[in-house]
mmCIF file with all atom_site columns, N, CA and C in Angstrom:
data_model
loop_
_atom_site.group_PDB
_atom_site.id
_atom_site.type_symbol
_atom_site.label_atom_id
_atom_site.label_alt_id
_atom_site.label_comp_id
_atom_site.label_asym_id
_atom_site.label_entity_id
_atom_site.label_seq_id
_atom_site.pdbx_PDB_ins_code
_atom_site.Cartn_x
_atom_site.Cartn_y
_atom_site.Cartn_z
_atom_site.occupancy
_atom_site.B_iso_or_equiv
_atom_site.pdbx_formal_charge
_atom_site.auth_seq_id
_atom_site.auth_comp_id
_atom_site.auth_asym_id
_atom_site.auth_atom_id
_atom_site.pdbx_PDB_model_num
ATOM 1   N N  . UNK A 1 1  ? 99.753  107.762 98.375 1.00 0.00 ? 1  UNK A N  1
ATOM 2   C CA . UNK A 1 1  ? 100.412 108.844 97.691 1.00 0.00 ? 1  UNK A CA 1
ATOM 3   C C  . UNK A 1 1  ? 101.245 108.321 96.520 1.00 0.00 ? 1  UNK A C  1
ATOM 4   N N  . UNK A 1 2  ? 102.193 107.207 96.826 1.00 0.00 ? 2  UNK A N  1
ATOM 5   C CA . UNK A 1 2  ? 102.694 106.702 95.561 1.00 0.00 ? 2  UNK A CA 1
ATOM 6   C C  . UNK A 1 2  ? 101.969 106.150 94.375 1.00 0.00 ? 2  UNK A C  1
ATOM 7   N N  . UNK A 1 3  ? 100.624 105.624 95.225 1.00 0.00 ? 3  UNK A N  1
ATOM 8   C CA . UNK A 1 3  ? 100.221 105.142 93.318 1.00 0.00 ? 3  UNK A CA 1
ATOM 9   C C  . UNK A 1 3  ? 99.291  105.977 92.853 1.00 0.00 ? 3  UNK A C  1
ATOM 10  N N  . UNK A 1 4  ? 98.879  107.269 93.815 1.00 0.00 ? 4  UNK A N  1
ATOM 11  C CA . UNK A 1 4  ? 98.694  108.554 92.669 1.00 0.00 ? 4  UNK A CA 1
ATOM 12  C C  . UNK A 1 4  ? 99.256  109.021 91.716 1.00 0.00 ? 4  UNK A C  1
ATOM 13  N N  . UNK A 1 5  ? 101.041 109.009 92.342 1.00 0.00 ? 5  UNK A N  1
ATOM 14  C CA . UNK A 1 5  ? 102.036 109.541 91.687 1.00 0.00 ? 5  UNK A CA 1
ATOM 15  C C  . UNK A 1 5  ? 102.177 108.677 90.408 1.00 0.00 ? 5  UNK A C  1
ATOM 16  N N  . UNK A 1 6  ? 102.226 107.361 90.536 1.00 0.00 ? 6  UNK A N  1
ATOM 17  C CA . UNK A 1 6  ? 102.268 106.214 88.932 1.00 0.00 ? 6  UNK A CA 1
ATOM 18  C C  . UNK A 1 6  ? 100.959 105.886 88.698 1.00 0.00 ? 6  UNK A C  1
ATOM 19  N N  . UNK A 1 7  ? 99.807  106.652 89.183 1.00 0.00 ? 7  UNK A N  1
ATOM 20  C CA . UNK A 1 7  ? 98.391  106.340 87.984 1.00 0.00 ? 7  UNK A CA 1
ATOM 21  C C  . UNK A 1 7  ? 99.155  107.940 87.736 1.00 0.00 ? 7  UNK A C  1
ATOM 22  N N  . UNK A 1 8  ? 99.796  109.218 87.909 1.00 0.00 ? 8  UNK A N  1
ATOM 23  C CA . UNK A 1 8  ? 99.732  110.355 87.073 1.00 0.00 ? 8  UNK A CA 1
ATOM 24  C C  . UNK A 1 8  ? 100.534 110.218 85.991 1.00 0.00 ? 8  UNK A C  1
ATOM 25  N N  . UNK A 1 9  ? 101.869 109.254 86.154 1.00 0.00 ? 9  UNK A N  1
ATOM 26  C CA . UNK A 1 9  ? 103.088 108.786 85.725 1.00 0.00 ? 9  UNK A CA 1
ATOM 27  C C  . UNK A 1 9  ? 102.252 107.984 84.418 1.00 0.00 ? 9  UNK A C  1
ATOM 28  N N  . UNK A 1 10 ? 101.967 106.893 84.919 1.00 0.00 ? 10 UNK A N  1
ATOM 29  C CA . UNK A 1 10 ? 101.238 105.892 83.686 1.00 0.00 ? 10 UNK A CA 1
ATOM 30  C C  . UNK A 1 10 ? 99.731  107.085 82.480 1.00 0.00 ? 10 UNK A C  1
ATOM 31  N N  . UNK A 1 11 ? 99.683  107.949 83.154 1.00 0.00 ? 11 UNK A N  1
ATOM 32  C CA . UNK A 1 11 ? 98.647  108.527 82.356 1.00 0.00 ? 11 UNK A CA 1
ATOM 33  C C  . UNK A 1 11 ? 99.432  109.569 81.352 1.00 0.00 ? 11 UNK A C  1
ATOM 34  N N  . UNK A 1 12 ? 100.552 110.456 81.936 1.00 0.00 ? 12 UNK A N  1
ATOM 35  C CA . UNK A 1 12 ? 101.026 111.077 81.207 1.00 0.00 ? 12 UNK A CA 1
ATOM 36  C C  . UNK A 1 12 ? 101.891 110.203 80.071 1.00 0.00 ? 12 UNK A C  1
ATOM 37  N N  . UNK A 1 13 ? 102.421 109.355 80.130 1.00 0.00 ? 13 UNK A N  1
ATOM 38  C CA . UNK A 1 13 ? 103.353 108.127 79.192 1.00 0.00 ? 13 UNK A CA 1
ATOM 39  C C  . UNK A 1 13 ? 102.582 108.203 78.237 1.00 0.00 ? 13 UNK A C  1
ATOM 40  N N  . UNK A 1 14 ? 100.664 107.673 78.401 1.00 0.00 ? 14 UNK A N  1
ATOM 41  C CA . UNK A 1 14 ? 100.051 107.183 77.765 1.00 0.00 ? 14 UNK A CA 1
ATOM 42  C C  . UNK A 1 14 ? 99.625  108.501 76.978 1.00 0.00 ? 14 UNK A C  1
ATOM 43  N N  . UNK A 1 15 ? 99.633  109.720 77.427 1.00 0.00 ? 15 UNK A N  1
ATOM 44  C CA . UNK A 1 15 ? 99.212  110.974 76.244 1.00 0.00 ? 15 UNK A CA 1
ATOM 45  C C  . UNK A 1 15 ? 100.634 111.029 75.620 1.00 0.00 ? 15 UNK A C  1
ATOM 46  N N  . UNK A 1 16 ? 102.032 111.073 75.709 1.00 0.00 ? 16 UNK A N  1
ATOM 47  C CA . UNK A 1 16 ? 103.211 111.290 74.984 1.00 0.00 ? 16 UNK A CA 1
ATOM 48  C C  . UNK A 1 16 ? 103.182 109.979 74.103 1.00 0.00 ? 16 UNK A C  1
ATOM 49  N N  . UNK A 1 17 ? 102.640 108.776 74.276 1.00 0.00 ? 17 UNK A N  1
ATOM 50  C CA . UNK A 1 17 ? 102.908 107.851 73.108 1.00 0.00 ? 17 UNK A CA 1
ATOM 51  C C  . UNK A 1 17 ? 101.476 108.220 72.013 1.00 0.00 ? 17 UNK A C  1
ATOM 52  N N  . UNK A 1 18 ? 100.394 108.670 72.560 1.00 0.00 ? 18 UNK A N  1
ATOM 53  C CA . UNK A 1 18 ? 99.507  108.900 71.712 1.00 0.00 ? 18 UNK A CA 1
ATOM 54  C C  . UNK A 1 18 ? 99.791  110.218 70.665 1.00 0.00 ? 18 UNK A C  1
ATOM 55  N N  . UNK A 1 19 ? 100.451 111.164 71.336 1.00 0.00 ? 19 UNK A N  1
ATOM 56  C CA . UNK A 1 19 ? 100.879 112.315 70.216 1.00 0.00 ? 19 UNK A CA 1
ATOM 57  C C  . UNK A 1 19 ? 101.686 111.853 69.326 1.00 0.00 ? 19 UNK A C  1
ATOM 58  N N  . UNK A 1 20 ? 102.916 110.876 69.883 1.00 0.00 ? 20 UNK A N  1
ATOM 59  C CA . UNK A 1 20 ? 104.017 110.161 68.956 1.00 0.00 ? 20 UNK A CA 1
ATOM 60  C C  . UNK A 1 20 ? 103.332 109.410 67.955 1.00 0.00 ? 20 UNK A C  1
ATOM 61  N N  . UNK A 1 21 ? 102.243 108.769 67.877 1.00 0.00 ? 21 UNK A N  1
ATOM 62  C CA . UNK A 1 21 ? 101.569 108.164 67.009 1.00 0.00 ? 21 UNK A CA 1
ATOM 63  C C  . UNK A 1 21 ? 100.975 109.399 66.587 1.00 0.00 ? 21 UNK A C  1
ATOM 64  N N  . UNK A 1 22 ? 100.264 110.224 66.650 1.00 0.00 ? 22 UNK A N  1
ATOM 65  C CA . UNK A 1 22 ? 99.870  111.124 65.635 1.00 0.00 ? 22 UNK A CA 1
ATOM 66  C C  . UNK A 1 22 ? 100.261 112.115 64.828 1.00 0.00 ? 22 UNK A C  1
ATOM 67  N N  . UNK A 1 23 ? 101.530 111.996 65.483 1.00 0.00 ? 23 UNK A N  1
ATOM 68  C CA . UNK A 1 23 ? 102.711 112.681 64.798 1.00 0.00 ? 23 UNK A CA 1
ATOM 69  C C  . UNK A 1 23 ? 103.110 111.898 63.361 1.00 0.00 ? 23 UNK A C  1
ATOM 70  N N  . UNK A 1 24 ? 103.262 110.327 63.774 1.00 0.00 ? 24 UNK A N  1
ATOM 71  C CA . UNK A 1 24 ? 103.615 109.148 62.893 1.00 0.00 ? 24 UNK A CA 1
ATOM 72  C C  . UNK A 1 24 ? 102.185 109.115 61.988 1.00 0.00 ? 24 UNK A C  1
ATOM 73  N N  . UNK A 1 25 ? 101.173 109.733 62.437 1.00 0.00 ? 25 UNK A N  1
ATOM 74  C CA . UNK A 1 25 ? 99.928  109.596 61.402 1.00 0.00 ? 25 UNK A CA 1
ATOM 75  C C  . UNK A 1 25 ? 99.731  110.502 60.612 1.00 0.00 ? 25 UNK A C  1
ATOM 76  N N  . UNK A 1 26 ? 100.448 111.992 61.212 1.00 0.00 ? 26 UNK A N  1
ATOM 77  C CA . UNK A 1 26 ? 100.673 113.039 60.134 1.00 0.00 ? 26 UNK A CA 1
ATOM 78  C C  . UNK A 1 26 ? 101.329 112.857 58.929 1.00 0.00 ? 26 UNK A C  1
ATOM 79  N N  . UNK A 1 27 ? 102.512 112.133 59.481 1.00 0.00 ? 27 UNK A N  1
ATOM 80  C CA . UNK A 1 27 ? 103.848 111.801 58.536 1.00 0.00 ? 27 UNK A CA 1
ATOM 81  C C  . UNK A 1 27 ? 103.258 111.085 57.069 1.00 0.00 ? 27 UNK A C  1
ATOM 82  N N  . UNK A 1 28 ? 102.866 109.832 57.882 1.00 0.00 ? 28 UNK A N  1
ATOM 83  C CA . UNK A 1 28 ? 102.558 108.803 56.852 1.00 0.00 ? 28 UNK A CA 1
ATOM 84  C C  . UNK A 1 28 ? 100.894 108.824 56.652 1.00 0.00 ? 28 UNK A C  1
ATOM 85  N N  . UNK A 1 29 ? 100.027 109.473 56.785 1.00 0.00 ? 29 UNK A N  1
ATOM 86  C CA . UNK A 1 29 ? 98.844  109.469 56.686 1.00 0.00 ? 29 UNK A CA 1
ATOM 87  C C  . UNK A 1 29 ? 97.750  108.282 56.916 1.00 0.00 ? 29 UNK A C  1
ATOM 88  N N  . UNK A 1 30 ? 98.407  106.816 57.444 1.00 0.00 ? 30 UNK A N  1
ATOM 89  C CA . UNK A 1 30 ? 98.370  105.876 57.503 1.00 0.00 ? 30 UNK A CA 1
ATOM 90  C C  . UNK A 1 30 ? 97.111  105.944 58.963 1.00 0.00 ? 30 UNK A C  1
ATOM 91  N N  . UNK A 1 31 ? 96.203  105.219 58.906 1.00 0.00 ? 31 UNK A N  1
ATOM 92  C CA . UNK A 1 31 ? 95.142  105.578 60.045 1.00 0.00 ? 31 UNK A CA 1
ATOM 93  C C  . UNK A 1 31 ? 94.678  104.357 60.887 1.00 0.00 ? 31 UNK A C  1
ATOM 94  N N  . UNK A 1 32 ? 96.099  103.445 60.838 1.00 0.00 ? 32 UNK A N  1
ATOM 95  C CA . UNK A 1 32 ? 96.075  102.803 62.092 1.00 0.00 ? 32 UNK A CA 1
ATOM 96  C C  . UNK A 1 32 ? 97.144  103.356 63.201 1.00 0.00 ? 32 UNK A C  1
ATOM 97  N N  . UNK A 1 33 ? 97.931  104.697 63.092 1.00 0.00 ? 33 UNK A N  1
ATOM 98  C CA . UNK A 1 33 ? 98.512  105.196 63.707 1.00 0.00 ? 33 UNK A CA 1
ATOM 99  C C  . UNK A 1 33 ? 97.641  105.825 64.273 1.00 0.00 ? 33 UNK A C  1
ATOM 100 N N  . UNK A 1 34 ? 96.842  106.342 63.921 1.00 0.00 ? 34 UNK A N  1
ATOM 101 C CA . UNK A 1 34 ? 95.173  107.399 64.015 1.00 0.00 ? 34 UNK A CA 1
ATOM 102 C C  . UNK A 1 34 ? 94.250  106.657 65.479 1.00 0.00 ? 34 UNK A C  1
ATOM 103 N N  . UNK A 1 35 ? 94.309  104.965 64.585 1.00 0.00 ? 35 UNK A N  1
ATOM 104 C CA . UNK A 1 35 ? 93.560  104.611 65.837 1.00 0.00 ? 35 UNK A CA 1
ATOM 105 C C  . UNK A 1 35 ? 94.298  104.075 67.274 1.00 0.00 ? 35 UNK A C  1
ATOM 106 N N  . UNK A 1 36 ? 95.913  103.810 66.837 1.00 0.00 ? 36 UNK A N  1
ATOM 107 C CA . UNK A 1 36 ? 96.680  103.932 68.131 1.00 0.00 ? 36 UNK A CA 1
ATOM 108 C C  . UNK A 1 36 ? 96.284  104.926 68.919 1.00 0.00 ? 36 UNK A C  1
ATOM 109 N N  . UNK A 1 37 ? 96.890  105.929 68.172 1.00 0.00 ? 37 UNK A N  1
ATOM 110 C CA . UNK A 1 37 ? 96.709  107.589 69.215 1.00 0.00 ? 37 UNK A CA 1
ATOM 111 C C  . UNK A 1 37 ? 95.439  107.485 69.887 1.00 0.00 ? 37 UNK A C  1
ATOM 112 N N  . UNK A 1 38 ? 94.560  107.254 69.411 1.00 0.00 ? 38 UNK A N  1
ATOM 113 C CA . UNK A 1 38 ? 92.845  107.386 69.611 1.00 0.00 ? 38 UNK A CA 1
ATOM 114 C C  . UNK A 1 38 ? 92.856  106.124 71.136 1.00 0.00 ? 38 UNK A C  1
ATOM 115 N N  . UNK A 1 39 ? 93.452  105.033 70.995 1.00 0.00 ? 39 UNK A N  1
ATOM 116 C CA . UNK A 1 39 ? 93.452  103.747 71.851 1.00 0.00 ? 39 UNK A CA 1
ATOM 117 C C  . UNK A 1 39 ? 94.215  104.463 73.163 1.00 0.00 ? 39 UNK A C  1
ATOM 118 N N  . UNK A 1 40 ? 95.623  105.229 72.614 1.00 0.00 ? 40 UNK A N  1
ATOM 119 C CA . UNK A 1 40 ? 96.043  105.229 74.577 1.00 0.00 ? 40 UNK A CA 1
ATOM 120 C C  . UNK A 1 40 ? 95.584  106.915 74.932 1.00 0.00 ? 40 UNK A C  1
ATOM 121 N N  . UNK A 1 41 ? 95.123  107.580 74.241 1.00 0.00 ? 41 UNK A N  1
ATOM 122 C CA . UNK A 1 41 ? 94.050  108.632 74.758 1.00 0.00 ? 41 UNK A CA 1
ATOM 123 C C  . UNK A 1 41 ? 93.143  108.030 75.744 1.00 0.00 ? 41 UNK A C  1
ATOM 124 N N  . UNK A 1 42 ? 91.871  107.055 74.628 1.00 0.00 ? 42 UNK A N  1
ATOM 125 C CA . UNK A 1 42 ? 91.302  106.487 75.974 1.00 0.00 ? 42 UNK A CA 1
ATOM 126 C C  . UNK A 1 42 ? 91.908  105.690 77.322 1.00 0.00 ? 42 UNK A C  1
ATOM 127 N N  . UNK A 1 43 ? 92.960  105.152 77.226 1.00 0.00 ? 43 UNK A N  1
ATOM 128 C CA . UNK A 1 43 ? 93.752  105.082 78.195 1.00 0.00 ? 43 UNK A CA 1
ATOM 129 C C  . UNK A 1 43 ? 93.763  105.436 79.560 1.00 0.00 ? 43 UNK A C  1
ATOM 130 N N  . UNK A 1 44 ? 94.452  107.067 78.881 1.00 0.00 ? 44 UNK A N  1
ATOM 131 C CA . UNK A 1 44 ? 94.727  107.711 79.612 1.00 0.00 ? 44 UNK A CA 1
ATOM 132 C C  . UNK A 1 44 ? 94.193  108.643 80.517 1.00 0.00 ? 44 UNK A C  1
ATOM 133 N N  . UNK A 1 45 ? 92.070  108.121 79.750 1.00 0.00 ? 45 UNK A N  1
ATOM 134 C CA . UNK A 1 45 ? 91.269  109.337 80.340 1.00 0.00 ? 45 UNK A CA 1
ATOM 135 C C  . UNK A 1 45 ? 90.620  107.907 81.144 1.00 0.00 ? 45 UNK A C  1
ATOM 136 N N  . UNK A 1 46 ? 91.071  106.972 80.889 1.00 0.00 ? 46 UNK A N  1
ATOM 137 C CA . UNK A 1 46 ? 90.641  105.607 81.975 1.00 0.00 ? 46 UNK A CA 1
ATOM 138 C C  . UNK A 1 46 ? 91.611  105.943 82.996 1.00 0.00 ? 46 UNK A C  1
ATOM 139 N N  . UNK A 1 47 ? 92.741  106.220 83.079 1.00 0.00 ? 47 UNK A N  1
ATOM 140 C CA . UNK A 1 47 ? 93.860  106.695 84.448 1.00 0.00 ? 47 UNK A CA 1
ATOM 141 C C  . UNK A 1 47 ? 92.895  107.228 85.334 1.00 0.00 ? 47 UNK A C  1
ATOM 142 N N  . UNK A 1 48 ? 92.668  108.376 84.366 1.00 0.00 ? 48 UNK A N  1
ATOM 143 C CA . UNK A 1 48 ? 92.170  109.495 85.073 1.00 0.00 ? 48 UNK A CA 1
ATOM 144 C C  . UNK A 1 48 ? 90.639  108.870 86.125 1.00 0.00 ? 48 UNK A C  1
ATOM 145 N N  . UNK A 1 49 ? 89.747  108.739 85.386 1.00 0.00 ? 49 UNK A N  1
ATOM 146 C CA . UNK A 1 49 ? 88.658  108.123 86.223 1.00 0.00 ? 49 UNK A CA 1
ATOM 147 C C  . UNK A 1 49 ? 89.088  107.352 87.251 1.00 0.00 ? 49 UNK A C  1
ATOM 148 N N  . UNK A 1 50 ? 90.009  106.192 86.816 1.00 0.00 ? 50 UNK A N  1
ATOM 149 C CA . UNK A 1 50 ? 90.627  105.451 87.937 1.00 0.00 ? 50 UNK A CA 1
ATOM 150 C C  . UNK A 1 50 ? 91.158  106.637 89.340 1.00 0.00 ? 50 UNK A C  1
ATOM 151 N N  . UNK A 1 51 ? 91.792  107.258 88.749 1.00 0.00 ? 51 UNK A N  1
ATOM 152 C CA . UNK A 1 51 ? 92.377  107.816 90.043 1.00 0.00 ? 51 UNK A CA 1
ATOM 153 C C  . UNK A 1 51 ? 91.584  108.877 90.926 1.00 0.00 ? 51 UNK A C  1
ATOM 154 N N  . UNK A 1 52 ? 89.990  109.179 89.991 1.00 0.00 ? 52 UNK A N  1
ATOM 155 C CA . UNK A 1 52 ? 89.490  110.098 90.487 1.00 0.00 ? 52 UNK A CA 1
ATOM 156 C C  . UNK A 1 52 ? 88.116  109.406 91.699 1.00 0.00 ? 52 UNK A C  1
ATOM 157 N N  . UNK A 1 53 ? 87.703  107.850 91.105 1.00 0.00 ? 53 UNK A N  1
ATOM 158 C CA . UNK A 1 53 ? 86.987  107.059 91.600 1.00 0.00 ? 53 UNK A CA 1
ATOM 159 C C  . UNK A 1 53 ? 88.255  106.456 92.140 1.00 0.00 ? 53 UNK A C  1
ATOM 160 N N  . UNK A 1 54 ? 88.507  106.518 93.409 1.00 0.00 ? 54 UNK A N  1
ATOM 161 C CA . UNK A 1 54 ? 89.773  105.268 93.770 1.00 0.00 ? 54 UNK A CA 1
ATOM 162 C C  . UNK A 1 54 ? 89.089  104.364 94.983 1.00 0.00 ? 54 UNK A C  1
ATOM 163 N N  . UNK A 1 55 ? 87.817  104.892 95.381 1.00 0.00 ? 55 UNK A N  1
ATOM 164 C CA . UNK A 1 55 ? 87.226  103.812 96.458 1.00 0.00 ? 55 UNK A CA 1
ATOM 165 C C  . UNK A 1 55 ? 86.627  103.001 95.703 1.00 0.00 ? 55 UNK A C  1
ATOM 166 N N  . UNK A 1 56 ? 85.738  103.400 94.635 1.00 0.00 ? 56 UNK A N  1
ATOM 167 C CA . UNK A 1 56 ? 84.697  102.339 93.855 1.00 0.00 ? 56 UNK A CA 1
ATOM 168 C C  . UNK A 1 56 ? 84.617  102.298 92.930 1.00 0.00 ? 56 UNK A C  1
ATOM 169 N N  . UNK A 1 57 ? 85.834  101.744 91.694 1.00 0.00 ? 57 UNK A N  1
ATOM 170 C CA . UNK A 1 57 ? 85.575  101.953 90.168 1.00 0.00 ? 57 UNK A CA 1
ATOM 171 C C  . UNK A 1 57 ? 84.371  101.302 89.645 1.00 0.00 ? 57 UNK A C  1
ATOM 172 N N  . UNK A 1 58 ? 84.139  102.511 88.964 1.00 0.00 ? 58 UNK A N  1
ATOM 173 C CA . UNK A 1 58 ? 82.411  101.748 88.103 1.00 0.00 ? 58 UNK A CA 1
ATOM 174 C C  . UNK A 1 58 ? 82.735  101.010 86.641 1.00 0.00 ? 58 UNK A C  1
ATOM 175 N N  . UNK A 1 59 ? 81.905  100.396 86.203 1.00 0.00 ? 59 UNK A N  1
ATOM 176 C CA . UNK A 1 59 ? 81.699  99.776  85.461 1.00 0.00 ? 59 UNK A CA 1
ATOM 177 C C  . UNK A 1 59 ? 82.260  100.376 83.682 1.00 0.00 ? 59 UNK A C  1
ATOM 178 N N  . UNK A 1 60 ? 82.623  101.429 83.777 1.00 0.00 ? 60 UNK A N  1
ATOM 179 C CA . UNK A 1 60 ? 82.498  102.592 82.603 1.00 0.00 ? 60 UNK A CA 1
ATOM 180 C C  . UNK A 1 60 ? 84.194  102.738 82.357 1.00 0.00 ? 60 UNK A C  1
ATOM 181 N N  . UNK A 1 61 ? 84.511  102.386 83.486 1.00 0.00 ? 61 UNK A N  1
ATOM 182 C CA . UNK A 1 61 ? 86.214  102.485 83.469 1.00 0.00 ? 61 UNK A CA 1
ATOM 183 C C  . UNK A 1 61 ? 86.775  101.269 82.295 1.00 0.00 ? 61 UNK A C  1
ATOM 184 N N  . UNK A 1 62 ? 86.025  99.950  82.686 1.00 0.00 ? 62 UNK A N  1
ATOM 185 C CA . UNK A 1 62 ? 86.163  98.927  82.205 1.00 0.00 ? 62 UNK A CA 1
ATOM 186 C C  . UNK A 1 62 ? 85.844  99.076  81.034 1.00 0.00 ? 62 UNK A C  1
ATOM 187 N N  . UNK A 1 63 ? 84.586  99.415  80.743 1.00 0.00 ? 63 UNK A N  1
ATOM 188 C CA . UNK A 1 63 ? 84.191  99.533  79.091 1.00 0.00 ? 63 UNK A CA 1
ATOM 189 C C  . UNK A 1 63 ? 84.773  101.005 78.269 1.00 0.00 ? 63 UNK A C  1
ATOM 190 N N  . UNK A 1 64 ? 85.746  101.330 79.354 1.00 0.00 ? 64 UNK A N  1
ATOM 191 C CA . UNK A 1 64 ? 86.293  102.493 78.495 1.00 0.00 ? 64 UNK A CA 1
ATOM 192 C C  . UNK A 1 64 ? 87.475  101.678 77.662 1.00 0.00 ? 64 UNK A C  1
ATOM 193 N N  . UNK A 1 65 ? 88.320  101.073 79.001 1.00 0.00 ? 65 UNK A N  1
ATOM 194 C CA . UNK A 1 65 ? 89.120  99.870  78.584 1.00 0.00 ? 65 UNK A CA 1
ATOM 195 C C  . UNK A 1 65 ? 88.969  99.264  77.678 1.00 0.00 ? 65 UNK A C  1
ATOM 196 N N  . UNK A 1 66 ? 87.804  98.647  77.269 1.00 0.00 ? 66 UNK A N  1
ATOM 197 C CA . UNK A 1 66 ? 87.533  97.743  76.373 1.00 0.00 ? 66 UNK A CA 1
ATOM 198 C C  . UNK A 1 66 ? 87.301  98.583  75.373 1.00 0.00 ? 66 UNK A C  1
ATOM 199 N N  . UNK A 1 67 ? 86.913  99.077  75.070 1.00 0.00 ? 67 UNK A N  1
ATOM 200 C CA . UNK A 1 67 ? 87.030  100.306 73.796 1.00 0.00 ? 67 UNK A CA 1
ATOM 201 C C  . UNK A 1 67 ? 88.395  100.115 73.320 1.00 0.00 ? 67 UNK A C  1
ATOM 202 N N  . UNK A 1 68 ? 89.513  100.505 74.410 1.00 0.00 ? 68 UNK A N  1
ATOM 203 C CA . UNK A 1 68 ? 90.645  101.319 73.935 1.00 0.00 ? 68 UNK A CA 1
ATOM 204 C C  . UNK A 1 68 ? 91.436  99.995  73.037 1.00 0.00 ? 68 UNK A C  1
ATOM 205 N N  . UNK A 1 69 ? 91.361  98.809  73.954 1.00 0.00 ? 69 UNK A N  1
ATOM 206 C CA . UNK A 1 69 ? 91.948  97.749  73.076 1.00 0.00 ? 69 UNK A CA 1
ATOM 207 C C  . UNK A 1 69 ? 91.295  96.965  72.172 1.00 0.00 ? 69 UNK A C  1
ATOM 208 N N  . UNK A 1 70 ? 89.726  97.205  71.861 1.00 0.00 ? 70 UNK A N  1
ATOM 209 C CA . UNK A 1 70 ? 89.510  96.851  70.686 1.00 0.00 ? 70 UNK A CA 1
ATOM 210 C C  . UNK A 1 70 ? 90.144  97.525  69.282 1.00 0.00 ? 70 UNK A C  1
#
């Protein structure tokens, strides 16, 4: 039950810093703020799979991962 509660915790963080960057990409039009926002989105839809697969993460979680921090 608790690390439902901090994969929901760590997923919501990760959509409030991605709006804050696109907020910062509105401002300044600058579009590595663009691809921040874009990086902890996928993130945060990696939480999500994580917490929805929690017996057997597949392979897709990882390469979502790897997306987000390239």
């Amino acid at each position: 039950m608790l690390q439902s509660f901090l994969t929901g915790a760590n997923m919501l963080a990760a959509v409030v810093i991605a709006m804050l960057f696109w907020e910062c990409r509105n401002r300044t039009r600058d579009r590595l703020f663009g691809f921040f926002g874009l990086a902890f989105v996928l993130l945060a839809l990696e939480r999500v799979g994580v917490e929805i697969l929690t017996d057997n993460p597949h392979s897709i979680l990882y390469v979502i991962r790897l997306i987000a921090f390239l």
